[in-house]
Every structure is written in structure tokens, then in C-alpha cells.
């Protein structure tokens, strides 16, 4: 069918750049210059990855990215779940204002708030720390997470939650033991999105971080690329090192991600 042919075409177009980067990372600069990118490959130079890891100090950058991404994801999931439950199932004064603030958080880009954000972090003495990246990342992604999860929570029958309360369940227990398991696919989808955004973030860490010890992987790659402009295989190897965790996270949670997207599509 034509649909499958179109899908295969776009799949090939997507995979070609990835394959080229992998091939480039396993060759030497001399081989690329002499034989071209698609020349005869006699030896796979896996040592490029080891050299890039050691020379580029990617162990330090890797730890920083893991630390920032982990706490960013935890913070966004926690506050988004609490906010979405309140927005979808609770009645309180100022709910309309709260919803308006959530929508405003979705439309305000980082470029508009980056200057006051810089001075806020500076006044709190958080500049050049992990938290100067983590706290703004949480704040900027909670509106999206709240808006996403609230749509799933609204579809949970109110009678189910009321039955739990009649049985003596508190709001907290209802949230953690009933609501959260039901919307697990949506939570995992949010986890993947936030992890990917925080892992690949460049602008915010570049503004908030000054020392080399605090650099995340995207900053480290940019610095590494500047020092090794002529060594294309090393740059390609470093790029693959950075992208590997995102690929692993996606492969681990892909079923839940697809399930969450399919549920969202049906809801739409």
C-alpha cells in the first residue's frame, strides 16, 4: 500500500543521518579525506569512543546531565501530577486563575524570561550550580505536564474516586494508589519528554553555568567540538555518546509511550 511506502521513505530519511554519524565515528580523518565517507571500511576504530570520552572529560559532563535530568524529571512529574489532579478533580477558589496561569506558562518562551531568571538565580546564590538549571527546567515544564495529565485525569470516573473516599481513602492515597496507576502511560510519556528536553538543553545551562566542572553534555560537546574541529570522527563519537541515553530511555519505555500517545489520540 501507498501508506507503507511513504512511511518507509520517511523512515529511511530519518535513519540515514544516524547511520552516517555512526560510520563517521568508526573511521579516521585520514580515511575520510582519502576514500570519502562511503569508501572501503577495513577497520572499525572503536577507540574513537574511548579517546573522545577521556579527552573530552565526558565522565564529568555525563554525571552533570544525569543529575540535572533525574531531578528535573522527578520534580516535573511530582508537581504536574499534583497540579493536574487539583485542576481536574478538585474545586477551590481561584481555580480559573490557576488554569489561566497554566496556559500562560505554555505560551511564554524561555527567551522572554531568561534575563530576570538569570538575576533570580544570582540573587539566590545558585549560579554555577546544578539547581540553577534544575529549578527553571521544572518551572518551565510543569505547565505542560499539568495540562497533559489533567486531560487523562478528567476521564477517570468521579464515582471511582468517591467510592475510595467512602472507604476511608484520603486525597493523597486516592492520588497515589488510584489515579497515578491509571494514568501510568501518560506519566511515562511525560517522563520521556522531560528527560529528552532536559538532556538536550543548551541555552539554559549555557547561561547558568560558568565553570567547566558544571557543564552538561551539550555544553561539553560544543566545547569539545571547538577544540577538535579537524577531528570529525571524534566529534561524531562524542555526539553518539550524548544521544545514546535518550535512545535507551526511549527503547525501554516505548510501549508505554506509544500507549499513552494512542490514548491521547483517542481522547482527542
PDB file of C-alpha atoms in Angstrom:
ATOM      1  CA  UNK A   1       0.000   0.000   0.000  1.00  0.00           C
ATOM      2  CA  UNK A   2       0.996   3.592  -0.624  1.00  0.00           C
ATOM      3  CA  UNK A   3       0.856   4.460   3.070  1.00  0.00           C
ATOM      4  CA  UNK A   4       3.545   1.896   3.935  1.00  0.00           C
ATOM      5  CA  UNK A   5       5.735   3.090   1.085  1.00  0.00           C
ATOM      6  CA  UNK A   6       5.513   6.665   2.357  1.00  0.00           C
ATOM      7  CA  UNK A   7       6.279   5.533   5.910  1.00  0.00           C
ATOM      8  CA  UNK A   8       9.268   3.505   4.721  1.00  0.00           C
ATOM      9  CA  UNK A   9      10.551   6.502   2.769  1.00  0.00           C
ATOM     10  CA  UNK A  10      10.433   8.804   5.792  1.00  0.00           C
ATOM     11  CA  UNK A  11      11.916   6.049   7.971  1.00  0.00           C
ATOM     12  CA  UNK A  12      14.898   5.738   5.624  1.00  0.00           C
ATOM     13  CA  UNK A  13      15.304   9.529   5.509  1.00  0.00           C
ATOM     14  CA  UNK A  14      15.371   9.567   9.311  1.00  0.00           C
ATOM     15  CA  UNK A  15      17.847   6.711   9.665  1.00  0.00           C
ATOM     16  CA  UNK A  16      20.352   7.858   7.038  1.00  0.00           C
ATOM     17  CA  UNK A  17      21.837  10.721   9.146  1.00  0.00           C
ATOM     18  CA  UNK A  18      22.088   8.400  12.171  1.00  0.00           C
ATOM     19  CA  UNK A  19      23.895   5.731  10.133  1.00  0.00           C
ATOM     20  CA  UNK A  20      26.249   8.326   8.654  1.00  0.00           C
ATOM     21  CA  UNK A  21      27.224   9.587  12.116  1.00  0.00           C
ATOM     22  CA  UNK A  22      27.906   6.038  13.327  1.00  0.00           C
ATOM     23  CA  UNK A  23      30.012   5.246  10.248  1.00  0.00           C
ATOM     24  CA  UNK A  24      31.938   8.506  10.622  1.00  0.00           C
ATOM     25  CA  UNK A  25      32.671   7.809  14.281  1.00  0.00           C
ATOM     26  CA  UNK A  26      34.305   4.468  13.393  1.00  0.00           C
ATOM     27  CA  UNK A  27      36.761   5.837  10.850  1.00  0.00           C
ATOM     28  CA  UNK A  28      39.779   8.137  10.949  1.00  0.00           C
ATOM     29  CA  UNK A  29      40.110  11.615   9.487  1.00  0.00           C
ATOM     30  CA  UNK A  30      42.735  10.343   7.017  1.00  0.00           C
ATOM     31  CA  UNK A  31      40.411   7.600   5.757  1.00  0.00           C
ATOM     32  CA  UNK A  32      37.546  10.043   5.264  1.00  0.00           C
ATOM     33  CA  UNK A  33      39.745  12.505   3.366  1.00  0.00           C
ATOM     34  CA  UNK A  34      41.347   9.771   1.233  1.00  0.00           C
ATOM     35  CA  UNK A  35      38.445   7.420   0.485  1.00  0.00           C
ATOM     36  CA  UNK A  36      35.407   9.556   1.214  1.00  0.00           C
ATOM     37  CA  UNK A  37      32.660   8.794   3.690  1.00  0.00           C
ATOM     38  CA  UNK A  38      31.497   5.702   1.797  1.00  0.00           C
ATOM     39  CA  UNK A  39      34.946   4.387   0.963  1.00  0.00           C
ATOM     40  CA  UNK A  40      36.200   0.918   1.815  1.00  0.00           C
ATOM     41  CA  UNK A  41      35.984   0.317   5.559  1.00  0.00           C
ATOM     42  CA  UNK A  42      38.711  -2.105   6.550  1.00  0.00           C
ATOM     43  CA  UNK A  43      38.965  -1.383  10.282  1.00  0.00           C
ATOM     44  CA  UNK A  44      36.399  -0.158  12.790  1.00  0.00           C
ATOM     45  CA  UNK A  45      38.069   2.325  15.109  1.00  0.00           C
ATOM     46  CA  UNK A  46      36.157   1.792  18.350  1.00  0.00           C
ATOM     47  CA  UNK A  47      38.988   3.537  20.146  1.00  0.00           C
ATOM     48  CA  UNK A  48      37.493   6.824  18.926  1.00  0.00           C
ATOM     49  CA  UNK A  49      34.818   6.491  21.595  1.00  0.00           C
ATOM     50  CA  UNK A  50      37.358   5.828  24.339  1.00  0.00           C
ATOM     51  CA  UNK A  51      39.501   8.757  23.218  1.00  0.00           C
ATOM     52  CA  UNK A  52      36.514  11.099  22.973  1.00  0.00           C
ATOM     53  CA  UNK A  53      35.341  10.035  26.436  1.00  0.00           C
ATOM     54  CA  UNK A  54      38.737  10.633  28.042  1.00  0.00           C
ATOM     55  CA  UNK A  55      39.921  13.702  26.125  1.00  0.00           C
ATOM     56  CA  UNK A  56      36.557  15.437  26.290  1.00  0.00           C
ATOM     57  CA  UNK A  57      36.061  14.820  30.048  1.00  0.00           C
ATOM     58  CA  UNK A  58      32.655  13.398  29.250  1.00  0.00           C
ATOM     59  CA  UNK A  59      32.533  11.458  32.516  1.00  0.00           C
ATOM     60  CA  UNK A  60      32.107  14.763  34.389  1.00  0.00           C
ATOM     61  CA  UNK A  61      29.631  16.136  31.861  1.00  0.00           C
ATOM     62  CA  UNK A  62      27.720  12.849  31.864  1.00  0.00           C
ATOM     63  CA  UNK A  63      27.278  12.960  35.633  1.00  0.00           C
ATOM     64  CA  UNK A  64      26.063  16.568  35.468  1.00  0.00           C
ATOM     65  CA  UNK A  65      23.499  15.731  32.776  1.00  0.00           C
ATOM     66  CA  UNK A  66      22.260  12.675  34.674  1.00  0.00           C
ATOM     67  CA  UNK A  67      21.927  14.682  37.898  1.00  0.00           C
ATOM     68  CA  UNK A  68      20.098  17.556  36.212  1.00  0.00           C
ATOM     69  CA  UNK A  69      17.815  15.318  34.142  1.00  0.00           C
ATOM     70  CA  UNK A  70      16.951  12.996  37.053  1.00  0.00           C
ATOM     71  CA  UNK A  71      15.844  15.718  39.455  1.00  0.00           C
ATOM     72  CA  UNK A  72      14.161  17.695  36.664  1.00  0.00           C
ATOM     73  CA  UNK A  73      12.076  14.667  35.702  1.00  0.00           C
ATOM     74  CA  UNK A  74      11.185  13.867  39.328  1.00  0.00           C
ATOM     75  CA  UNK A  75      10.180  17.471  40.011  1.00  0.00           C
ATOM     76  CA  UNK A  76       8.080  17.824  36.866  1.00  0.00           C
ATOM     77  CA  UNK A  77       6.282  14.503  37.417  1.00  0.00           C
ATOM     78  CA  UNK A  78       5.527  15.289  41.063  1.00  0.00           C
ATOM     79  CA  UNK A  79       4.280  18.848  40.661  1.00  0.00           C
ATOM     80  CA  UNK A  80       2.473  18.111  37.388  1.00  0.00           C
ATOM     81  CA  UNK A  81       0.592  15.212  38.964  1.00  0.00           C
ATOM     82  CA  UNK A  82      -0.428  17.307  41.968  1.00  0.00           C
ATOM     83  CA  UNK A  83      -1.432  20.262  39.808  1.00  0.00           C
ATOM     84  CA  UNK A  84      -3.309  18.131  37.282  1.00  0.00           C
ATOM     85  CA  UNK A  85      -5.293  16.340  39.988  1.00  0.00           C
ATOM     86  CA  UNK A  86      -6.288  19.657  41.560  1.00  0.00           C
ATOM     87  CA  UNK A  87      -7.221  21.097  38.183  1.00  0.00           C
ATOM     88  CA  UNK A  88      -9.242  18.087  37.069  1.00  0.00           C
ATOM     89  CA  UNK A  89     -10.977  16.839  40.219  1.00  0.00           C
ATOM     90  CA  UNK A  90     -10.902  19.476  42.965  1.00  0.00           C
ATOM     91  CA  UNK A  91     -12.982  22.613  43.389  1.00  0.00           C
ATOM     92  CA  UNK A  92     -11.343  25.611  45.053  1.00  0.00           C
ATOM     93  CA  UNK A  93     -11.324  29.387  44.927  1.00  0.00           C
ATOM     94  CA  UNK A  94      -9.161  30.816  42.188  1.00  0.00           C
ATOM     95  CA  UNK A  95      -9.337  27.703  40.027  1.00  0.00           C
ATOM     96  CA  UNK A  96      -9.973  29.809  36.914  1.00  0.00           C
ATOM     97  CA  UNK A  97      -6.932  31.966  37.694  1.00  0.00           C
ATOM     98  CA  UNK A  98      -4.850  28.852  38.279  1.00  0.00           C
ATOM     99  CA  UNK A  99      -5.893  27.433  34.905  1.00  0.00           C
ATOM    100  CA  UNK A 100      -5.056  30.746  33.233  1.00  0.00           C
ATOM    101  CA  UNK A 101      -1.581  30.714  34.772  1.00  0.00           C
ATOM    102  CA  UNK A 102      -1.030  27.174  33.492  1.00  0.00           C
ATOM    103  CA  UNK A 103      -1.969  28.251  29.960  1.00  0.00           C
ATOM    104  CA  UNK A 104       0.305  31.305  30.211  1.00  0.00           C
ATOM    105  CA  UNK A 105       3.132  29.008  31.237  1.00  0.00           C
ATOM    106  CA  UNK A 106       2.647  27.094  27.998  1.00  0.00           C
ATOM    107  CA  UNK A 107       2.970  30.110  25.715  1.00  0.00           C
ATOM    108  CA  UNK A 108       5.816  32.071  27.369  1.00  0.00           C
ATOM    109  CA  UNK A 109       9.168  31.038  25.823  1.00  0.00           C
ATOM    110  CA  UNK A 110      12.465  30.869  27.669  1.00  0.00           C
ATOM    111  CA  UNK A 111      13.924  33.736  25.643  1.00  0.00           C
ATOM    112  CA  UNK A 112      11.486  36.203  27.236  1.00  0.00           C
ATOM    113  CA  UNK A 113      12.191  35.278  30.858  1.00  0.00           C
ATOM    114  CA  UNK A 114      15.871  34.352  30.657  1.00  0.00           C
ATOM    115  CA  UNK A 115      17.184  37.744  31.848  1.00  0.00           C
ATOM    116  CA  UNK A 116      15.028  38.002  35.011  1.00  0.00           C
ATOM    117  CA  UNK A 117      15.632  34.285  35.548  1.00  0.00           C
ATOM    118  CA  UNK A 118      19.371  34.925  35.494  1.00  0.00           C
ATOM    119  CA  UNK A 119      19.089  37.633  38.155  1.00  0.00           C
ATOM    120  CA  UNK A 120      16.783  35.461  40.258  1.00  0.00           C
ATOM    121  CA  UNK A 121      19.305  32.623  40.304  1.00  0.00           C
ATOM    122  CA  UNK A 122      22.069  35.111  41.049  1.00  0.00           C
ATOM    123  CA  UNK A 123      20.175  36.648  43.967  1.00  0.00           C
ATOM    124  CA  UNK A 124      19.584  33.176  45.430  1.00  0.00           C
ATOM    125  CA  UNK A 125      23.312  32.364  45.051  1.00  0.00           C
ATOM    126  CA  UNK A 126      22.533  29.399  42.804  1.00  0.00           C
ATOM    127  CA  UNK A 127      24.565  30.433  39.775  1.00  0.00           C
ATOM    128  CA  UNK A 128      27.021  27.822  38.528  1.00  0.00           C
ATOM    129  CA  UNK A 129      25.222  25.025  40.371  1.00  0.00           C
ATOM    130  CA  UNK A 130      23.040  22.139  39.221  1.00  0.00           C
ATOM    131  CA  UNK A 131      19.997  23.771  40.801  1.00  0.00           C
ATOM    132  CA  UNK A 132      20.308  26.842  38.596  1.00  0.00           C
ATOM    133  CA  UNK A 133      19.376  24.501  35.741  1.00  0.00           C
ATOM    134  CA  UNK A 134      17.031  22.130  37.568  1.00  0.00           C
ATOM    135  CA  UNK A 135      14.655  24.657  39.149  1.00  0.00           C
ATOM    136  CA  UNK A 136      13.946  26.653  35.948  1.00  0.00           C
ATOM    137  CA  UNK A 137      13.588  23.398  33.984  1.00  0.00           C
ATOM    138  CA  UNK A 138      10.949  22.178  36.442  1.00  0.00           C
ATOM    139  CA  UNK A 139       9.131  25.515  36.410  1.00  0.00           C
ATOM    140  CA  UNK A 140       9.042  25.693  32.610  1.00  0.00           C
ATOM    141  CA  UNK A 141       7.812  22.122  32.118  1.00  0.00           C
ATOM    142  CA  UNK A 142       5.221  21.864  34.895  1.00  0.00           C
ATOM    143  CA  UNK A 143       2.575  23.795  32.887  1.00  0.00           C
ATOM    144  CA  UNK A 144       2.896  21.329  30.001  1.00  0.00           C
ATOM    145  CA  UNK A 145       2.836  18.353  32.356  1.00  0.00           C
ATOM    146  CA  UNK A 146      -0.180  19.687  34.257  1.00  0.00           C
ATOM    147  CA  UNK A 147      -2.085  20.369  31.062  1.00  0.00           C
ATOM    148  CA  UNK A 148      -1.226  16.916  29.668  1.00  0.00           C
ATOM    149  CA  UNK A 149      -2.083  14.898  32.786  1.00  0.00           C
ATOM    150  CA  UNK A 150      -5.251  16.812  33.615  1.00  0.00           C
ATOM    151  CA  UNK A 151      -6.816  15.604  30.359  1.00  0.00           C
ATOM    152  CA  UNK A 152      -6.247  11.982  31.395  1.00  0.00           C
ATOM    153  CA  UNK A 153      -7.380  12.519  34.998  1.00  0.00           C
ATOM    154  CA  UNK A 154     -10.632  14.137  33.850  1.00  0.00           C
ATOM    155  CA  UNK A 155     -11.597  10.877  32.149  1.00  0.00           C
ATOM    156  CA  UNK A 156     -11.334   8.918  35.400  1.00  0.00           C
ATOM    157  CA  UNK A 157     -14.908   8.358  36.652  1.00  0.00           C
ATOM    158  CA  UNK A 158     -15.667  10.537  39.656  1.00  0.00           C
ATOM    159  CA  UNK A 159     -17.686   7.652  41.106  1.00  0.00           C
ATOM    160  CA  UNK A 160     -14.475   5.626  41.410  1.00  0.00           C
ATOM    161  CA  UNK A 161     -12.775   8.350  43.421  1.00  0.00           C
ATOM    162  CA  UNK A 162     -15.863   8.896  45.558  1.00  0.00           C
ATOM    163  CA  UNK A 163     -16.011   5.167  46.323  1.00  0.00           C
ATOM    164  CA  UNK A 164     -12.426   5.294  47.516  1.00  0.00           C
ATOM    165  CA  UNK A 165     -13.221   8.231  49.791  1.00  0.00           C
ATOM    166  CA  UNK A 166     -16.233   6.402  51.216  1.00  0.00           C
ATOM    167  CA  UNK A 167     -13.921   3.501  52.037  1.00  0.00           C
ATOM    168  CA  UNK A 168     -11.760   5.888  54.045  1.00  0.00           C
ATOM    169  CA  UNK A 169      -9.146   6.839  51.477  1.00  0.00           C
ATOM    170  CA  UNK A 170      -7.670  10.326  51.799  1.00  0.00           C
ATOM    171  CA  UNK A 171      -6.989  12.615  48.834  1.00  0.00           C
ATOM    172  CA  UNK A 172      -3.316  11.665  48.977  1.00  0.00           C
ATOM    173  CA  UNK A 173      -3.991   7.926  48.942  1.00  0.00           C
ATOM    174  CA  UNK A 174      -6.545   8.351  46.162  1.00  0.00           C
ATOM    175  CA  UNK A 175      -3.964  10.231  44.112  1.00  0.00           C
ATOM    176  CA  UNK A 176      -1.045   7.830  44.641  1.00  0.00           C
ATOM    177  CA  UNK A 177      -2.840   4.472  44.662  1.00  0.00           C
ATOM    178  CA  UNK A 178      -5.727   5.014  42.239  1.00  0.00           C
ATOM    179  CA  UNK A 179      -5.131   7.989  39.947  1.00  0.00           C
ATOM    180  CA  UNK A 180      -1.386   7.560  39.344  1.00  0.00           C
ATOM    181  CA  UNK A 181      -1.568   3.860  38.303  1.00  0.00           C
ATOM    182  CA  UNK A 182      -4.480   4.569  35.947  1.00  0.00           C
ATOM    183  CA  UNK A 183      -2.599   7.326  34.100  1.00  0.00           C
ATOM    184  CA  UNK A 184       0.734   5.474  34.108  1.00  0.00           C
ATOM    185  CA  UNK A 185       1.130   5.648  30.284  1.00  0.00           C
ATOM    186  CA  UNK A 186       0.696   9.415  30.396  1.00  0.00           C
ATOM    187  CA  UNK A 187       3.227   9.725  33.234  1.00  0.00           C
ATOM    188  CA  UNK A 188       5.781   7.694  31.302  1.00  0.00           C
ATOM    189  CA  UNK A 189       5.175   9.784  28.179  1.00  0.00           C
ATOM    190  CA  UNK A 190       5.788  12.917  30.239  1.00  0.00           C
ATOM    191  CA  UNK A 191       8.910  11.321  31.741  1.00  0.00           C
ATOM    192  CA  UNK A 192      10.380  10.688  28.285  1.00  0.00           C
ATOM    193  CA  UNK A 193       9.565  14.173  27.013  1.00  0.00           C
ATOM    194  CA  UNK A 194      11.029  15.962  30.034  1.00  0.00           C
ATOM    195  CA  UNK A 195      14.118  13.751  30.092  1.00  0.00           C
ATOM    196  CA  UNK A 196      14.740  14.408  26.413  1.00  0.00           C
ATOM    197  CA  UNK A 197      14.253  18.169  26.789  1.00  0.00           C
ATOM    198  CA  UNK A 198      16.446  18.490  29.872  1.00  0.00           C
ATOM    199  CA  UNK A 199      19.134  16.166  28.481  1.00  0.00           C
ATOM    200  CA  UNK A 200      19.395  18.121  25.218  1.00  0.00           C
ATOM    201  CA  UNK A 201      19.017  21.597  26.742  1.00  0.00           C
ATOM    202  CA  UNK A 202      21.727  24.011  25.677  1.00  0.00           C
ATOM    203  CA  UNK A 203      20.599  27.606  26.144  1.00  0.00           C
ATOM    204  CA  UNK A 204      19.665  27.432  29.831  1.00  0.00           C
ATOM    205  CA  UNK A 205      22.813  25.578  31.017  1.00  0.00           C
ATOM    206  CA  UNK A 206      24.937  27.848  28.843  1.00  0.00           C
ATOM    207  CA  UNK A 207      23.572  30.878  30.708  1.00  0.00           C
ATOM    208  CA  UNK A 208      23.508  29.446  34.231  1.00  0.00           C
ATOM    209  CA  UNK A 209      26.813  27.549  34.204  1.00  0.00           C
ATOM    210  CA  UNK A 210      30.244  29.133  34.100  1.00  0.00           C
ATOM    211  CA  UNK A 211      32.783  26.560  35.278  1.00  0.00           C
ATOM    212  CA  UNK A 212      33.887  23.524  33.296  1.00  0.00           C
ATOM    213  CA  UNK A 213      33.011  21.216  36.217  1.00  0.00           C
ATOM    214  CA  UNK A 214      29.325  22.146  35.961  1.00  0.00           C
ATOM    215  CA  UNK A 215      28.914  21.731  32.207  1.00  0.00           C
ATOM    216  CA  UNK A 216      26.290  19.339  30.928  1.00  0.00           C
ATOM    217  CA  UNK A 217      26.846  17.115  27.895  1.00  0.00           C
ATOM    218  CA  UNK A 218      25.549  19.536  25.223  1.00  0.00           C
ATOM    219  CA  UNK A 219      27.844  22.257  26.587  1.00  0.00           C
ATOM    220  CA  UNK A 220      30.706  19.796  26.799  1.00  0.00           C
ATOM    221  CA  UNK A 221      30.130  18.692  23.208  1.00  0.00           C
ATOM    222  CA  UNK A 222      30.170  22.302  21.994  1.00  0.00           C
ATOM    223  CA  UNK A 223      33.421  22.955  23.866  1.00  0.00           C
ATOM    224  CA  UNK A 224      34.875  19.669  22.586  1.00  0.00           C
ATOM    225  CA  UNK A 225      33.883  20.484  19.006  1.00  0.00           C
ATOM    226  CA  UNK A 226      35.657  23.835  19.247  1.00  0.00           C
ATOM    227  CA  UNK A 227      38.885  22.162  20.343  1.00  0.00           C
ATOM    228  CA  UNK A 228      38.720  19.311  17.809  1.00  0.00           C
ATOM    229  CA  UNK A 229      37.311  20.977  14.713  1.00  0.00           C
ATOM    230  CA  UNK A 230      39.537  18.975  12.367  1.00  0.00           C
ATOM    231  CA  UNK A 231      38.906  15.590  14.003  1.00  0.00           C
ATOM    232  CA  UNK A 232      35.495  14.729  12.597  1.00  0.00           C
ATOM    233  CA  UNK A 233      35.393  11.090  13.829  1.00  0.00           C
ATOM    234  CA  UNK A 234      35.952  12.172  17.438  1.00  0.00           C
ATOM    235  CA  UNK A 235      33.140  14.722  17.188  1.00  0.00           C
ATOM    236  CA  UNK A 236      30.845  12.061  15.705  1.00  0.00           C
ATOM    237  CA  UNK A 237      31.773   9.629  18.503  1.00  0.00           C
ATOM    238  CA  UNK A 238      31.052  12.282  21.129  1.00  0.00           C
ATOM    239  CA  UNK A 239      27.679  13.007  19.510  1.00  0.00           C
ATOM    240  CA  UNK A 240      26.769   9.329  19.672  1.00  0.00           C
ATOM    241  CA  UNK A 241      27.779   9.169  23.333  1.00  0.00           C
ATOM    242  CA  UNK A 242      25.400  12.013  24.127  1.00  0.00           C
ATOM    243  CA  UNK A 243      22.470  10.592  22.154  1.00  0.00           C
ATOM    244  CA  UNK A 244      22.778   7.022  23.485  1.00  0.00           C
ATOM    245  CA  UNK A 245      20.972   7.567  26.858  1.00  0.00           C
ATOM    246  CA  UNK A 246      17.975   9.139  25.127  1.00  0.00           C
ATOM    247  CA  UNK A 247      17.763   6.184  22.739  1.00  0.00           C
ATOM    248  CA  UNK A 248      17.972   3.724  25.638  1.00  0.00           C
ATOM    249  CA  UNK A 249      15.233   5.526  27.607  1.00  0.00           C
ATOM    250  CA  UNK A 250      13.003   5.502  24.538  1.00  0.00           C
ATOM    251  CA  UNK A 251      13.588   1.806  23.846  1.00  0.00           C
ATOM    252  CA  UNK A 252      12.863   0.878  27.462  1.00  0.00           C
ATOM    253  CA  UNK A 253       9.615   2.844  27.666  1.00  0.00           C
ATOM    254  CA  UNK A 254       8.493   2.859  24.029  1.00  0.00           C
ATOM    255  CA  UNK A 255       5.459   0.618  24.611  1.00  0.00           C
ATOM    256  CA  UNK A 256       4.169   2.869  27.362  1.00  0.00           C
ATOM    257  CA  UNK A 257       4.927   5.953  25.285  1.00  0.00           C
ATOM    258  CA  UNK A 258       3.013   4.607  22.282  1.00  0.00           C
ATOM    259  CA  UNK A 259       0.172   3.521  24.546  1.00  0.00           C
ATOM    260  CA  UNK A 260      -0.031   6.979  26.091  1.00  0.00           C
ATOM    261  CA  UNK A 261       0.001   8.651  22.684  1.00  0.00           C
ATOM    262  CA  UNK A 262      -2.681   6.300  21.380  1.00  0.00           C
ATOM    263  CA  UNK A 263      -4.888   7.024  24.388  1.00  0.00           C
ATOM    264  CA  UNK A 264      -4.349  10.720  23.823  1.00  0.00           C
ATOM    265  CA  UNK A 265      -5.261  10.366  20.159  1.00  0.00           C
ATOM    266  CA  UNK A 266      -8.468   8.517  21.022  1.00  0.00           C
ATOM    267  CA  UNK A 267      -9.287  11.183  23.623  1.00  0.00           C
ATOM    268  CA  UNK A 268      -8.718  13.884  21.030  1.00  0.00           C
TER     269      UNK A 268
END
